[in-house]
Short mmCIF file of C-alpha atoms in Angstrom, two decimals:
data_model
loop_
_atom_site.label_atom_id
_atom_site.label_comp_id
_atom_site.label_asym_id
_atom_site.label_seq_id
_atom_site.Cartn_x
_atom_site.Cartn_y
_atom_site.Cartn_z
CA MET A 1250 3.08 -14.99 -17.09
CA ILE A 1251 0.89 -12.61 -15.09
CA ASP A 1252 2.37 -9.17 -14.48
CA ALA A 1253 -0.74 -7.41 -13.18
CA ILE A 1254 -3.87 -8.34 -11.26
CA LEU A 1255 -7.12 -6.40 -11.45
CA PHE A 1256 -9.82 -6.86 -8.84
CA ASP A 1257 -13.54 -6.30 -8.58
CA LEU A 1258 -14.49 -4.50 -5.36
CA ASP A 1259 -17.88 -5.47 -3.91
CA GLY A 1260 -18.09 -9.14 -3.00
CA THR A 1261 -14.45 -9.70 -3.93
CA LEU A 1262 -12.28 -7.57 -1.68
CA PHE A 1263 -14.98 -7.33 0.99
CA ASP A 1264 -18.23 -9.06 1.89
CA ARG A 1265 -20.86 -6.68 0.59
CA ASP A 1266 -23.81 -8.63 2.01
CA LEU A 1267 -22.24 -8.46 5.46
CA ALA A 1268 -21.75 -4.70 5.11
CA VAL A 1269 -25.37 -4.21 4.02
CA SER A 1270 -26.55 -6.36 6.92
CA GLU A 1271 -24.63 -4.18 9.34
CA VAL A 1272 -26.04 -1.01 7.80
CA ALA A 1273 -29.59 -2.34 8.12
CA THR A 1274 -28.92 -3.42 11.70
CA ARG A 1275 -27.71 0.09 12.52
CA GLN A 1276 -30.85 1.50 10.92
CA VAL A 1277 -33.01 -0.62 13.21
CA THR A 1278 -31.45 1.28 16.12
CA GLN A 1279 -31.43 4.69 14.43
CA PHE A 1280 -35.04 4.38 13.33
CA ALA A 1281 -36.44 2.52 16.33
CA HIS A 1282 -39.42 4.90 16.26
CA LEU A 1283 -40.30 3.46 12.83
CA ILE A 1284 -39.20 -0.17 13.13
CA PRO A 1285 -40.71 -2.03 16.07
CA ALA A 1286 -38.55 -4.70 17.70
CA GLY A 1287 -40.83 -7.41 16.39
CA ARG A 1288 -40.09 -6.41 12.79
CA ALA A 1289 -36.38 -5.71 13.15
CA SER A 1290 -35.19 -9.06 11.75
CA ALA A 1291 -37.64 -8.85 8.86
CA PHE A 1292 -36.38 -5.34 8.04
CA VAL A 1293 -32.73 -6.43 7.94
CA GLU A 1294 -33.53 -9.50 5.85
CA ARG A 1295 -35.53 -7.49 3.32
CA VAL A 1296 -32.83 -4.84 2.89
CA ILE A 1297 -30.26 -7.56 2.20
CA ALA A 1298 -32.55 -9.40 -0.22
CA LEU A 1299 -33.64 -6.28 -2.10
CA ASP A 1300 -30.04 -5.05 -2.42
CA ALA A 1301 -29.42 -8.10 -4.67
CA HIS A 1302 -25.69 -8.17 -3.86
CA GLY A 1303 -25.36 -4.56 -5.02
CA TYR A 1304 -27.20 -4.94 -8.30
CA ARG A 1305 -30.35 -2.98 -7.40
CA ASP A 1306 -30.65 0.79 -7.10
CA LYS A 1307 -30.96 1.74 -3.44
CA ARG A 1308 -33.76 4.18 -4.25
CA GLU A 1309 -35.77 1.17 -5.43
CA VAL A 1310 -34.71 -0.82 -2.37
CA TYR A 1311 -35.99 1.74 0.09
CA ALA A 1312 -39.08 2.62 -1.94
CA THR A 1313 -40.03 -1.05 -1.71
CA ILE A 1314 -39.18 -1.13 2.00
CA GLY A 1315 -41.39 1.91 2.47
CA THR A 1316 -44.32 0.21 0.77
CA GLU A 1317 -43.89 -3.05 2.65
CA PHE A 1318 -43.38 -1.47 6.07
CA GLY A 1319 -45.79 1.43 5.69
CA PHE A 1320 -43.21 4.26 5.81
CA ASP A 1321 -44.01 7.68 4.38
CA ALA A 1322 -41.85 9.48 1.79
CA ALA A 1323 -39.90 11.41 4.41
CA ALA A 1324 -39.00 8.21 6.25
CA VAL A 1325 -37.92 6.52 3.01
CA ALA A 1326 -35.70 9.49 2.16
CA ALA A 1327 -34.17 9.43 5.64
CA LEU A 1328 -33.45 5.70 5.41
CA LEU A 1329 -31.82 6.11 1.99
CA ALA A 1330 -29.61 8.94 3.26
CA SER A 1331 -28.73 6.87 6.31
CA PHE A 1332 -27.73 3.91 4.12
CA TRP A 1333 -25.12 5.92 2.22
CA ALA A 1334 -23.86 7.62 5.39
CA GLU A 1335 -23.36 4.32 7.21
CA TYR A 1336 -22.29 2.07 4.33
CA PRO A 1337 -18.58 3.01 4.13
CA LYS A 1338 -18.24 2.52 7.89
CA CYS A 1339 -19.37 -1.09 7.46
CA CYS A 1340 -16.95 -2.04 4.66
CA ARG A 1341 -14.08 -4.17 5.93
CA PRO A 1342 -11.60 -6.26 3.92
CA GLN A 1343 -12.10 -10.00 3.97
CA SER A 1344 -9.57 -12.11 5.85
CA GLY A 1345 -6.11 -12.05 4.33
CA VAL A 1346 -6.91 -9.50 1.63
CA THR A 1347 -4.56 -6.74 2.74
CA ASP A 1348 -1.64 -9.10 3.38
CA THR A 1349 -2.19 -10.80 0.01
CA LEU A 1350 -2.21 -7.50 -1.86
CA ALA A 1351 1.00 -6.45 -0.11
CA ALA A 1352 2.63 -9.81 -0.94
CA LEU A 1353 1.67 -9.52 -4.62
CA ARG A 1354 3.20 -6.05 -4.75
CA CYS A 1355 6.38 -7.43 -3.19
CA ARG A 1356 6.48 -9.90 -6.07
CA GLY A 1357 6.49 -6.98 -8.47
CA LYS A 1358 2.88 -7.26 -9.60
CA ARG A 1359 0.94 -4.20 -10.66
CA LEU A 1360 -2.49 -4.00 -9.00
CA GLY A 1361 -5.75 -2.35 -9.94
CA ILE A 1362 -9.45 -2.16 -9.13
CA VAL A 1363 -12.25 -2.08 -11.71
CA THR A 1364 -15.66 -1.50 -10.15
CA ASN A 1365 -19.10 -0.40 -11.22
CA GLY A 1366 -20.87 2.25 -9.19
CA ALA A 1367 -20.92 5.89 -8.18
CA THR A 1368 -17.46 7.38 -7.76
CA ALA A 1369 -18.00 8.97 -4.34
CA ILE A 1370 -19.55 5.82 -2.88
CA GLN A 1371 -17.01 3.37 -4.26
CA GLN A 1372 -14.09 5.59 -3.34
CA ALA A 1373 -15.45 5.91 0.20
CA ALA A 1374 -15.63 2.12 0.43
CA ILE A 1375 -12.04 1.77 -0.81
CA ASP A 1376 -10.90 4.36 1.73
CA ALA A 1377 -12.73 2.51 4.51
CA LEU A 1378 -11.05 -0.75 3.52
CA GLY A 1379 -7.67 0.98 3.80
CA VAL A 1380 -6.33 -0.70 0.66
CA GLY A 1381 -6.16 2.26 -1.71
CA PRO A 1382 -2.37 2.81 -1.40
CA LEU A 1383 -1.76 -0.79 -2.50
CA PHE A 1384 -3.26 -0.16 -5.95
CA ASP A 1385 -1.62 1.42 -8.98
CA ALA A 1386 -4.93 2.20 -10.74
CA ILE A 1387 -8.55 2.45 -9.63
CA LEU A 1388 -11.26 2.63 -12.28
CA ILE A 1389 -14.84 3.39 -11.22
CA SER A 1390 -17.54 3.17 -13.87
CA GLU A 1391 -19.15 6.54 -13.18
CA THR A 1392 -15.83 8.31 -13.69
CA GLU A 1393 -14.84 6.19 -16.69
CA GLY A 1394 -18.18 6.48 -18.48
CA VAL A 1395 -18.25 2.74 -19.15
CA ARG A 1396 -19.35 -0.23 -17.05
CA LYS A 1397 -18.40 -3.85 -16.70
CA PRO A 1398 -18.85 -6.15 -18.60
CA ASP A 1399 -17.88 -3.81 -21.46
CA PRO A 1400 -14.36 -4.91 -22.49
CA VAL A 1401 -13.34 -1.26 -22.85
CA ILE A 1402 -13.02 -0.70 -19.11
CA PHE A 1403 -10.84 -3.80 -18.67
CA ARG A 1404 -8.53 -2.85 -21.54
CA ARG A 1405 -8.33 0.69 -20.19
CA ALA A 1406 -7.31 -0.64 -16.78
CA ALA A 1407 -4.57 -2.81 -18.29
CA ALA A 1408 -3.29 0.18 -20.25
CA ARG A 1409 -3.14 2.33 -17.12
CA LEU A 1410 -1.07 -0.35 -15.45
CA GLY A 1411 1.21 -0.40 -18.48
CA VAL A 1412 0.73 -4.13 -18.99
CA PRO A 1413 -0.60 -5.93 -22.10
CA ALA A 1414 -4.09 -7.33 -21.54
CA GLU A 1415 -2.93 -10.90 -22.04
CA ARG A 1416 -0.48 -10.51 -19.14
CA CYS A 1417 -3.18 -9.22 -16.78
CA CYS A 1418 -5.69 -11.28 -14.86
CA PHE A 1419 -8.98 -10.20 -13.39
CA VAL A 1420 -10.45 -11.49 -10.12
CA GLY A 1421 -14.16 -11.07 -9.49
CA ASP A 1422 -17.25 -12.72 -8.07
CA HIS A 1423 -19.73 -12.15 -10.89
CA PRO A 1424 -19.43 -14.73 -13.70
CA ASP A 1425 -20.75 -12.33 -16.36
CA ALA A 1426 -19.91 -8.76 -15.36
CA ASP A 1427 -16.47 -9.70 -14.08
CA VAL A 1428 -15.20 -12.93 -15.57
CA ARG A 1429 -16.72 -13.00 -19.03
CA GLY A 1430 -16.23 -9.27 -19.48
CA ALA A 1431 -12.55 -9.59 -18.65
CA ARG A 1432 -12.16 -12.61 -20.90
CA ARG A 1433 -13.64 -10.68 -23.83
CA ALA A 1434 -11.01 -8.03 -23.21
CA GLY A 1435 -8.26 -10.65 -23.48
CA LEU A 1436 -7.41 -10.92 -19.78
CA GLN A 1437 -6.82 -14.10 -17.83
CA VAL A 1438 -9.43 -14.62 -15.10
CA PHE A 1439 -10.17 -16.10 -11.70
CA TRP A 1440 -13.73 -16.40 -10.47
CA LYS A 1441 -14.03 -15.86 -6.72
CA ARG A 1442 -16.58 -18.45 -5.76
CA THR A 1443 -19.87 -17.28 -4.27
CA SER A 1444 -22.96 -19.13 -3.09
CA TYR A 1445 -25.35 -16.81 -4.91
CA TRP A 1446 -24.00 -16.77 -8.49
CA GLN A 1447 -23.05 -19.81 -10.52
CA PRO A 1448 -21.16 -19.74 -13.82
CA SER A 1449 -22.61 -21.60 -16.78
CA GLU A 1450 -19.21 -23.02 -17.71
CA PRO A 1451 -16.10 -24.21 -15.83
CA LEU A 1452 -13.87 -21.33 -14.75
CA PRO A 1453 -10.52 -20.99 -12.99
CA THR A 1454 -11.75 -20.56 -9.44
CA ILE A 1455 -10.54 -19.38 -6.04
CA ASP A 1456 -12.36 -19.55 -2.73
CA ALA A 1457 -10.55 -16.61 -1.12
CA ILE A 1458 -8.14 -13.88 -2.20
CA PRO A 1459 -5.11 -15.45 -0.40
CA ASP A 1460 -5.46 -18.44 -2.79
CA LEU A 1461 -3.88 -16.23 -5.46
CA LEU A 1462 -0.48 -16.48 -3.79
CA ALA A 1463 -0.21 -20.16 -4.77
CA LEU A 1464 -1.46 -19.51 -8.30
CA ILE A 1465 0.46 -16.39 -9.33
CA PRO A 1466 4.22 -16.73 -8.82
#
């Protein structure tokens, strides 16, 4: 029996790569004096690639961009500031996410988010998605002082929901940080399939968040 569902944020509740692509596309317009039209596509592609699905520090991303595109330090700093200003505006829930969360709550399930990252940035993304009121607990690694895949953050989330770990499940896109971390904490798991990470062992898998409605009565 599953009484509570915990979710990863980036790549699970919204398409992070799509959001980063939109940010980079906006930067092409904002910084047209730096990025000639002939290099616009290359700029967007490099930002997406260097972001590594959220697993690379954005200071490193834009320092590398600066080196590759010949930008000075002031331009790199401006691009970095622009990224964080624009990023929340580009975060949108994937299809069916909001309705699925509402349906799970109607079934009496407790809901939570466990995400790595800076508190202000992740909270801004959650606010932009408009899903915050649907969750009973939101744990962000900077605030908690512990990061996935450490089992501590998963157990802490289950405790805040008031549900034993074995009656919680975790849904995430990263086979190690999300799925194996949650398993080590004693939670049930669903891996949200991605094209860019592959688990090394068979896992309970969903292709989209609405799939949970058929799996969790």
